[in-house]
Structures are given as C-alpha cells and as structure tokens.
Coordinates of C-alpha atoms in Angstrom, one line a residue:
X1 CA -88.3 -46.6 108.1
X2 CA -88.7 -50.4 108.7
X3 CA -85.5 -52.1 109.9
X4 CA -85.3 -54.2 106.8
X5 CA -85.7 -51.1 104.7
X6 CA -82.9 -49.5 106.6
X7 CA -80.7 -52.5 106.0
X8 CA -81.3 -52.4 102.3
X9 CA -80.7 -48.7 102.2
X10 CA -77.4 -49.3 104.0
X11 CA -76.3 -52.0 101.6
X12 CA -77.1 -49.8 98.6
X13 CA -75.2 -46.9 100.1
X14 CA -72.2 -49.1 100.8
X15 CA -72.3 -50.4 97.2
X16 CA -72.5 -46.8 95.9
X17 CA -69.5 -45.7 97.9
X18 CA -67.4 -48.8 97.2
X19 CA -68.0 -49.1 93.4
X20 CA -65.0 -47.7 91.5
X21 CA -65.6 -44.8 89.1
X22 CA -65.8 -45.7 85.5
X23 CA -62.4 -45.2 83.8
X24 CA -62.2 -42.9 80.9
X25 CA -61.8 -44.6 77.5
X26 CA -58.3 -44.5 76.1
X27 CA -58.7 -43.1 72.5
X28 CA -55.2 -44.2 71.3
X29 CA -54.6 -47.2 69.3
X30 CA -51.9 -49.6 70.5
X31 CA -51.1 -47.3 73.5
X32 CA -48.4 -49.6 74.9
X33 CA -46.7 -50.2 71.5
X34 CA -47.3 -53.9 72.0
X35 CA -48.8 -54.7 68.6
X36 CA -46.7 -54.7 65.5
X37 CA -47.7 -53.1 62.1
X38 CA -48.6 -56.0 59.8
X39 CA -45.8 -56.7 57.3
X40 CA -43.3 -54.4 59.0
X41 CA -40.3 -55.8 60.9
X42 CA -40.5 -53.4 63.9
X43 CA -42.9 -50.5 63.5
X44 CA -45.8 -50.5 66.1
X45 CA -49.3 -50.4 64.7
X46 CA -51.3 -47.1 64.8
X47 CA -48.3 -44.9 65.3
X48 CA -46.4 -42.6 62.8
X49 CA -42.8 -41.3 62.8
X50 CA -41.6 -37.9 61.6
X51 CA -40.4 -38.1 58.0
X52 CA -37.1 -36.3 58.3
X53 CA -35.2 -38.0 55.5
X54 CA -32.0 -37.9 57.6
X55 CA -29.7 -40.8 58.2
X56 CA -28.7 -39.3 61.6
X57 CA -32.0 -40.2 63.3
X58 CA -33.2 -43.7 64.4
X59 CA -36.7 -44.8 65.5
X60 CA -36.9 -48.2 67.2
X61 CA -39.2 -50.6 69.0
X62 CA -37.7 -53.1 71.3
X63 CA -37.8 -55.0 74.6
X64 CA -34.5 -53.7 76.2
X65 CA -36.0 -51.0 78.5
X66 CA -39.8 -50.9 79.0
X67 CA -42.1 -49.3 81.5
X68 CA -45.0 -51.8 81.1
X69 CA -45.7 -54.8 78.9
X70 CA -43.1 -56.2 76.6
X71 CA -42.3 -53.3 74.2
X72 CA -41.4 -49.6 74.3
X73 CA -40.3 -47.3 71.5
X74 CA -37.5 -44.8 71.2
X75 CA -36.0 -42.1 69.0
X76 CA -32.3 -41.3 68.9
X77 CA -30.6 -38.5 67.0
X78 CA -26.9 -37.7 66.6
X79 CA -26.9 -34.4 64.6
X80 CA -28.4 -30.9 65.0
X81 CA -27.0 -29.5 61.8
X82 CA -30.6 -29.2 60.6
X83 CA -33.1 -28.3 63.3
X84 CA -35.8 -30.9 63.3
X85 CA -38.4 -32.1 65.9
X86 CA -38.1 -35.9 65.5
X87 CA -41.2 -37.6 67.0
X88 CA -43.7 -40.4 67.3
X89 CA -47.3 -39.3 66.7
X90 CA -50.9 -40.4 66.5
X91 CA -53.7 -38.5 64.8
X92 CA -57.3 -39.0 65.7
X93 CA -60.6 -37.8 64.1
X94 CA -63.0 -36.5 66.8
X95 CA -66.5 -35.0 66.7
X96 CA -69.0 -33.2 68.9
X97 CA -68.4 -35.8 71.7
X98 CA -65.1 -34.1 72.4
X99 CA -66.2 -30.5 72.3
X100 CA -66.1 -28.4 75.5
X101 CA -64.2 -31.2 77.2
X102 CA -60.5 -31.5 78.2
X103 CA -58.3 -33.9 76.3
X104 CA -55.7 -35.4 78.7
X105 CA -52.6 -37.0 77.2
X106 CA -50.2 -39.0 79.4
X107 CA -47.1 -40.9 78.4
X108 CA -44.1 -42.4 80.2
X109 CA -40.7 -41.1 79.1
X110 CA -37.0 -42.0 79.8
X111 CA -34.0 -40.0 78.8
X112 CA -30.7 -41.6 77.8
X113 CA -27.8 -39.3 77.1
X114 CA -30.0 -36.4 76.0
X115 CA -28.4 -33.1 74.9
X116 CA -31.1 -30.7 74.0
X117 CA -34.8 -31.1 74.8
X118 CA -37.3 -34.0 74.6
X119 CA -41.0 -33.3 74.7
X120 CA -44.6 -34.5 74.8
X121 CA -47.2 -32.5 72.8
X122 CA -51.0 -32.4 72.6
X123 CA -52.7 -30.4 69.8
X124 CA -56.3 -29.8 68.9
X125 CA -57.1 -28.7 65.3
X126 CA -60.0 -27.8 63.1
X127 CA -58.4 -29.4 60.0
X128 CA -60.8 -30.5 57.2
X129 CA -58.0 -31.7 55.0
X130 CA -56.5 -34.1 57.6
X131 CA -60.0 -35.3 58.6
X132 CA -60.8 -36.2 55.0
X133 CA -57.4 -37.7 54.5
X134 CA -58.0 -40.0 57.4
X135 CA -61.6 -40.8 56.2
X136 CA -60.4 -41.5 52.6
X137 CA -57.2 -43.2 53.8
X138 CA -55.0 -41.1 51.5
X139 CA -52.0 -38.8 52.1
X140 CA -52.9 -35.3 53.2
X141 CA -51.6 -33.8 49.9
X142 CA -53.9 -36.1 48.0
X143 CA -56.9 -35.1 50.1
X144 CA -56.1 -31.4 49.5
X145 CA -56.1 -32.0 45.8
X146 CA -59.5 -33.9 46.0
X147 CA -60.9 -31.0 48.0
X148 CA -59.6 -28.4 45.5
X149 CA -57.6 -26.6 48.2
X150 CA -54.2 -24.9 47.5
X151 CA -51.5 -25.1 50.1
X152 CA -51.6 -21.3 50.7
X153 CA -55.4 -21.6 51.3
X154 CA -55.1 -24.5 53.9
X155 CA -57.9 -23.8 56.4
X156 CA -56.5 -25.7 59.3
X157 CA -56.6 -23.8 62.7
X158 CA -54.7 -24.8 65.9
X159 CA -57.4 -24.4 68.6
X160 CA -55.5 -26.1 71.4
X161 CA -51.8 -26.6 72.2
X162 CA -49.8 -27.9 75.2
X163 CA -46.2 -29.0 75.0
X164 CA -44.0 -30.1 77.9
X165 CA -40.2 -30.0 77.3
X166 CA -37.8 -31.9 79.5
X167 CA -34.0 -31.7 79.3
X168 CA -32.3 -33.8 82.0
X169 CA -29.6 -35.9 80.3
X170 CA -30.6 -39.1 82.2
X171 CA -33.9 -40.0 83.9
X172 CA -35.8 -43.0 85.1
X173 CA -39.3 -43.5 83.7
X174 CA -41.3 -40.3 84.3
X175 CA -45.0 -39.8 83.7
X176 CA -45.9 -36.7 81.7
X177 CA -49.5 -35.4 81.7
X178 CA -50.8 -32.7 79.4
X179 CA -54.3 -31.2 79.4
X180 CA -56.0 -29.1 76.6
X181 CA -59.5 -27.7 76.3
X182 CA -61.2 -28.9 73.1
X183 CA -63.1 -26.0 71.6
X184 CA -66.2 -26.5 69.5
X185 CA -65.5 -27.3 65.8
X186 CA -62.3 -29.3 66.7
X187 CA -62.1 -32.4 64.5
X188 CA -58.5 -33.5 64.9
X189 CA -56.5 -34.4 68.0
X190 CA -52.8 -35.1 67.7
X191 CA -50.3 -36.5 70.3
X192 CA -46.6 -36.4 69.7
X193 CA -43.5 -37.5 71.7
X194 CA -40.0 -36.7 70.5
X195 CA -36.7 -35.0 70.7
X196 CA -35.1 -31.7 69.6
X197 CA -31.4 -32.3 70.1
X198 CA -29.1 -35.3 70.4
X199 CA -29.3 -38.5 72.5
X200 CA -32.1 -41.0 73.0
X201 CA -35.5 -40.8 74.5
X202 CA -37.8 -43.8 75.2
X203 CA -41.6 -43.8 75.4
X204 CA -44.2 -46.2 76.7
X205 CA -47.8 -46.6 78.0
X206 CA -49.5 -43.6 76.4
X207 CA -53.1 -42.6 77.0
X208 CA -55.5 -40.0 75.6
X209 CA -58.8 -39.5 77.3
X210 CA -61.7 -37.0 77.3
X211 CA -62.6 -35.5 80.7
X212 CA -64.9 -32.8 82.1
X213 CA -63.3 -29.4 81.3
X214 CA -61.6 -27.5 84.1
X215 CA -62.3 -23.8 84.4
X216 CA -60.0 -21.5 82.5
X217 CA -57.4 -19.9 84.9
X218 CA -58.0 -16.3 85.8
X219 CA -56.0 -13.6 84.1
X220 CA -54.9 -11.0 86.7
X221 CA -54.1 -7.5 85.5
X222 CA -50.5 -6.3 85.2
X223 CA -49.0 -9.8 85.8
X224 CA -46.5 -11.4 83.5
X225 CA -48.2 -14.4 81.9
X226 CA -44.9 -15.9 80.6
X227 CA -42.8 -18.6 82.1
X228 CA -39.0 -18.0 82.5
X229 CA -39.3 -14.5 80.9
X230 CA -35.6 -13.7 81.4
X231 CA -34.3 -17.1 80.2
X232 CA -32.8 -17.7 83.6
X233 CA -34.0 -21.3 83.8
X234 CA -33.5 -24.2 81.4
X235 CA -35.6 -22.6 78.6
X236 CA -38.2 -25.4 78.7
X237 CA -41.0 -22.9 79.1
X238 CA -40.4 -21.6 75.6
X239 CA -41.1 -22.8 72.1
X240 CA -38.0 -22.4 69.9
X241 CA -39.2 -22.0 66.4
X242 CA -36.7 -22.8 63.7
X243 CA -37.3 -23.7 60.0
X244 CA -35.2 -26.7 58.9
X245 CA -32.3 -24.7 57.4
X246 CA -28.7 -25.8 57.6
X247 CA -26.7 -23.9 60.3
X248 CA -29.7 -22.2 62.0
X249 CA -29.2 -22.6 65.8
X250 CA -30.5 -21.4 69.1
X251 CA -29.0 -21.6 72.6
X252 CA -29.2 -19.9 76.0
X253 CA -26.3 -17.3 76.2
X254 CA -24.8 -16.5 79.6
X255 CA -22.2 -14.1 78.2
X256 CA -24.5 -11.6 76.5
X257 CA -27.6 -10.6 78.3
X258 CA -29.8 -7.6 79.0
X259 CA -30.7 -8.4 82.6
X260 CA -30.1 -11.3 85.0
X261 CA -27.6 -14.0 84.0
X262 CA -28.7 -15.1 80.5
X263 CA -30.5 -14.4 77.3
X264 CA -31.4 -16.5 74.3
X265 CA -29.3 -16.2 71.1
X266 CA -30.1 -17.2 67.5
X267 CA -27.4 -17.8 64.8
X268 CA -29.2 -17.0 61.5
X269 CA -28.8 -19.1 58.4
X270 CA -28.8 -18.0 54.7
X271 CA -29.5 -21.6 53.5
X272 CA -33.3 -21.4 53.4
X273 CA -35.3 -21.5 50.2
X274 CA -38.4 -19.7 51.3
X275 CA -39.0 -16.9 53.8
X276 CA -40.0 -18.2 57.2
X277 CA -39.9 -16.9 60.8
X278 CA -37.7 -18.1 63.6
X279 CA -37.7 -17.0 67.2
X280 CA -39.2 -17.7 70.6
X281 CA -42.8 -17.8 71.6
X282 CA -45.1 -19.3 74.2
X283 CA -48.7 -20.6 73.8
X284 CA -51.0 -18.9 76.3
X285 CA -54.0 -21.2 76.1
X286 CA -56.9 -19.6 77.9
X287 CA -60.4 -18.9 76.7
X288 CA -60.7 -16.0 79.2
X289 CA -58.4 -14.0 76.8
X290 CA -61.3 -12.8 74.7
X291 CA -62.0 -9.1 75.1
X292 CA -58.7 -8.3 76.9
X293 CA -56.1 -5.8 75.9
X294 CA -52.5 -7.1 76.2
X295 CA -49.1 -5.6 76.2
X296 CA -46.0 -7.5 74.9
X297 CA -42.6 -6.1 75.6
X298 CA -39.0 -7.3 75.7
X299 CA -35.5 -6.5 74.7
X300 CA -33.8 -7.2 71.3
X301 CA -30.1 -6.9 70.2
X302 CA -28.8 -7.7 66.7
X303 CA -25.3 -8.1 65.3
X304 CA -24.9 -7.8 61.5
X305 CA -28.4 -9.1 60.9
X306 CA -29.3 -8.9 57.2
X307 CA -33.0 -9.7 57.9
X308 CA -35.4 -8.1 60.4
X309 CA -36.3 -8.9 64.0
X310 CA -39.6 -7.8 65.5
X311 CA -42.3 -8.4 68.1
X312 CA -45.6 -10.0 67.2
X313 CA -48.7 -11.4 68.9
X314 CA -50.9 -13.9 67.0
X315 CA -54.3 -15.0 68.2
X316 CA -56.0 -18.2 67.4
X317 CA -59.8 -17.7 67.4
X318 CA -62.8 -19.9 66.4
X319 CA -62.8 -18.1 63.0
X320 CA -59.1 -18.1 62.2
X321 CA -55.8 -16.4 63.0
X322 CA -55.7 -12.7 64.0
X323 CA -52.6 -10.4 64.1
X324 CA -51.8 -6.8 63.7
X325 CA -48.8 -5.0 62.2
X326 CA -45.6 -4.9 64.3
X327 CA -44.8 -1.4 65.5
X328 CA -41.0 -1.7 65.0
X329 CA -38.4 -3.8 63.4
X330 CA -34.7 -4.3 64.2
X331 CA -31.9 -5.0 61.7
X332 CA -28.2 -4.6 61.1
X333 CA -26.4 -4.0 64.4
X334 CA -28.6 -2.7 67.1
X335 CA -27.8 -2.4 70.8
X336 CA -30.3 -3.6 73.4
X337 CA -33.5 -1.9 72.5
X338 CA -37.0 -2.4 73.9
X339 CA -39.8 -3.6 71.7
X340 CA -43.4 -2.9 72.8
X341 CA -46.8 -3.5 71.3
X342 CA -50.3 -3.4 72.6
X343 CA -53.1 -5.5 71.0
X344 CA -56.7 -6.5 71.6
X345 CA -57.5 -10.2 72.0
X346 CA -60.4 -10.8 69.5
X347 CA -63.7 -12.4 70.4
X348 CA -63.6 -16.2 70.7
X349 CA -59.9 -16.2 71.3
X350 CA -58.5 -19.6 72.5
X351 CA -54.7 -19.0 72.2
X352 CA -52.4 -16.0 72.3
X353 CA -48.9 -16.5 70.8
X354 CA -46.5 -13.8 71.9
X355 CA -43.4 -13.9 69.6
X356 CA -40.0 -12.3 69.5
X357 CA -39.0 -13.3 66.0
X358 CA -36.8 -12.7 62.9
X359 CA -37.1 -13.6 59.2
X360 CA -35.1 -16.4 57.7
X361 CA -33.1 -16.8 55.5
X362 CA -30.6 -14.2 56.8
X363 CA -27.2 -13.9 58.3
X364 CA -26.1 -12.5 61.7
X365 CA -27.0 -13.0 65.3
X366 CA -30.0 -12.0 67.4
X367 CA -30.6 -12.0 71.1
X368 CA -33.9 -11.7 73.1
X369 CA -34.3 -11.1 76.8
X370 CA -36.6 -10.0 79.6
X371 CA -39.9 -10.6 77.7
X372 CA -43.3 -10.0 79.4
X373 CA -46.9 -10.3 78.4
X374 CA -49.6 -8.7 80.6
X375 CA -53.3 -8.0 80.6
X376 CA -53.9 -4.2 80.8
X377 CA -57.7 -4.4 81.0
X378 CA -60.7 -4.7 78.7
X379 CA -60.1 -4.5 74.9
X380 CA -60.5 -1.2 73.2
X381 CA -63.4 -2.6 71.2
X382 CA -65.1 -3.3 74.5
X383 CA -64.5 0.1 76.2
X384 CA -64.5 2.4 73.1
X385 CA -66.8 0.5 70.7
X386 CA -64.2 0.2 68.0
X387 CA -64.3 -2.7 65.5
X388 CA -62.6 -5.8 66.9
X389 CA -59.6 -7.3 65.0
X390 CA -60.7 -9.5 62.1
X391 CA -59.3 -13.0 61.4
X392 CA -56.9 -13.5 58.5
X393 CA -58.5 -15.5 55.7
X394 CA -56.1 -18.3 54.5
X395 CA -54.6 -17.3 51.1
X396 CA -55.5 -13.6 51.4
X397 CA -52.0 -12.4 52.2

C-alpha cells in the first residue's frame, strides 16, 4: 500500500477506536425530576404517585438532598397498619422496537430512617387496556369501558419482572440497576421506586434504555433456583404479597423455624372484603424454563388458621397464565409439614412464580420455611407426549 494510503488508513483506524459508542436513548420523561408539572406546586412532570388515600404517607420533590441537578423526589411513610407499596412510577407505551431486547432501568436511591424495605421495580406487560388509556389520555377504567372489557376479563399479562429490595436503615446515594428481557407482544414498560415499611427513601437520576438482550442463564438440574430459601438473610430476595387489609402483617421470625435460624411468619387478617392470596414468592424470569419439569417443596406450619395455606406454581407464558391444582392444603393447627408439587413449564414460558400462600381474609398464623424450586429434567409433555398445560383464559374461572 502506498505510504499516503497507509497514513490515511491509520487515521481512520485511530478515529474508529477513539470515537465513543453511541449512548442508548433514555426513554423516561423528566428522568432527573427537574421539570415541574404545569399548574402543580411540587409534582414533577411525567411521574405518577401511588394513590393510597392514606394521610400517613408523604410524597415530595425538593432541593434538600439531591444526587444530580437541582431536585430529587422522596416518599415517606409512618404507618404499616395497612400493607401498601407506596411508589413513584412511570408507564411507557412501546412497540416492536423493544421486542427481544433487554430493558435496563437504573435509579439512584438514598435511605433515611428506613424500617422495612425500599425497592426499585421494572415490569414488562402486554396490556391492551393501559396502552389504549395512554393513547386516549383517559383513566384505565374508562379505557376498559370503551373497549367493552370487564375487570374479571382484563387481558393484561406480566411478561417481565425484576424487583430489587434494599433495607439498610441509612445509606448514601446508591445506584440500582435492573434488567429485564422484553418478550414479543410487550406493549407496556413500567418503572417504580418506592417503600414498603416506614421511614423515608429518596430517588434521583433515573434511566430506562433498550439494549441487546443477554442470553438467558442456564438452568442446572437439581439445583435450588431460589434466593435465601431458608429466610436466613434479610428477606430481600422474596416478594411478600399482602392485600391491603388492616392488621395483615409479615415478618422474619427467629423464634419459630423449621431449620436454620429463621422462618417467615404471617399474621392473618379478617378485615378483607374479597378473597385474595397472601404469601411469599419469587419471580424466576428465564425463557429457558419452557419444556422443563419443576419441583417446588417447602415446609408449612399453621396455628388456628381459619383459611387454607398451600403451595402453587404460576407460569407466565406468551398466551397467558398457566397453573395446576395444588396437591395439598393446610388449615387449622398443623405442625411443620412438607408441601410438594411437581409441574411442567408450558411452551413459551417467560416467568415461573413459586408460591407458598394462604387465602385472605382469615385469622390465625402461618409460617413458611426451607423452600426450594429445582429443575428435574424435560417436561412430561416432551418425554411422554402428553398435552402441555394450557393457559387460563381471563374471566373463565
């Protein structure tokens, strides 16, 4: 090559190496909470708050403690009589441009006198009602009426889910990063940041980007897929599901346990107005689950329980929710007893939800401990040719 050609090639190579990569576009509106909502004294534009209707929770935007820019937001709560997840949120409509990519949510958080758990959450939905509500700029209930959909027939499906809990009472600013695969047909992404407990948490400098999808993690056989399966840690690996009923409570119990040093205990409530489930679960988000046979097992103890406790595995698939009947229920006063069920993950599974759960409203106490979820091998419908589990059609039960 001619010397001048070599020089030009070298310059081009240096330019290619030194040019910074194009930064992914932040999909969030007002990510630093700097812009105010027009006509409102303090609310930041583009963000929503959880409508709790409680005088014990306070949402704010101020300049007192910030990570970047001039403003940050906070949520403070002083009562846990009614279990509620108070949060800031933003909901975005997405299309095919997001499919088969990873959504990455980052936000800076700071705890101030926290007792309980704060969290950041990223969700991916196929939710026609919310998409049309955003398009028409009307409340979700109004969009449901326009579409002629009853609440029991709501077709929304949670296709992606990642929550990070953090419970240190005091922290400096900490960056939280959550990543979720966005399956085909997803049309809604939701980010949330909030508190379940008392104290104050501050948030600033949020970002939501779309990036090339990482491979789904492998699923080794006979290996527990659950985090903190014996509740020996701080419990932040678990989702605590509680309907908003007065007196319903959950806590880590170091006095009563099946193994190790702790269990998780629920105090039931008879103040509910509709039947709902409460308990513990984890979201196992992995598209390699399809075609696998799983075993869920763990230990249950009840004391004067008027309802029923049981095990359950729900699957989120491209076509809807799939679940099978629980093999055993536990009520009244039952000593530590092992609950076991084996199930097939249907085709097109995106999330497995292993639950240890009980029905509310009820009275009594329930303990769960030493819970495992493992892959046994191929699903029966793969090895035996039996029909795969079918999705539950909304409104059919």
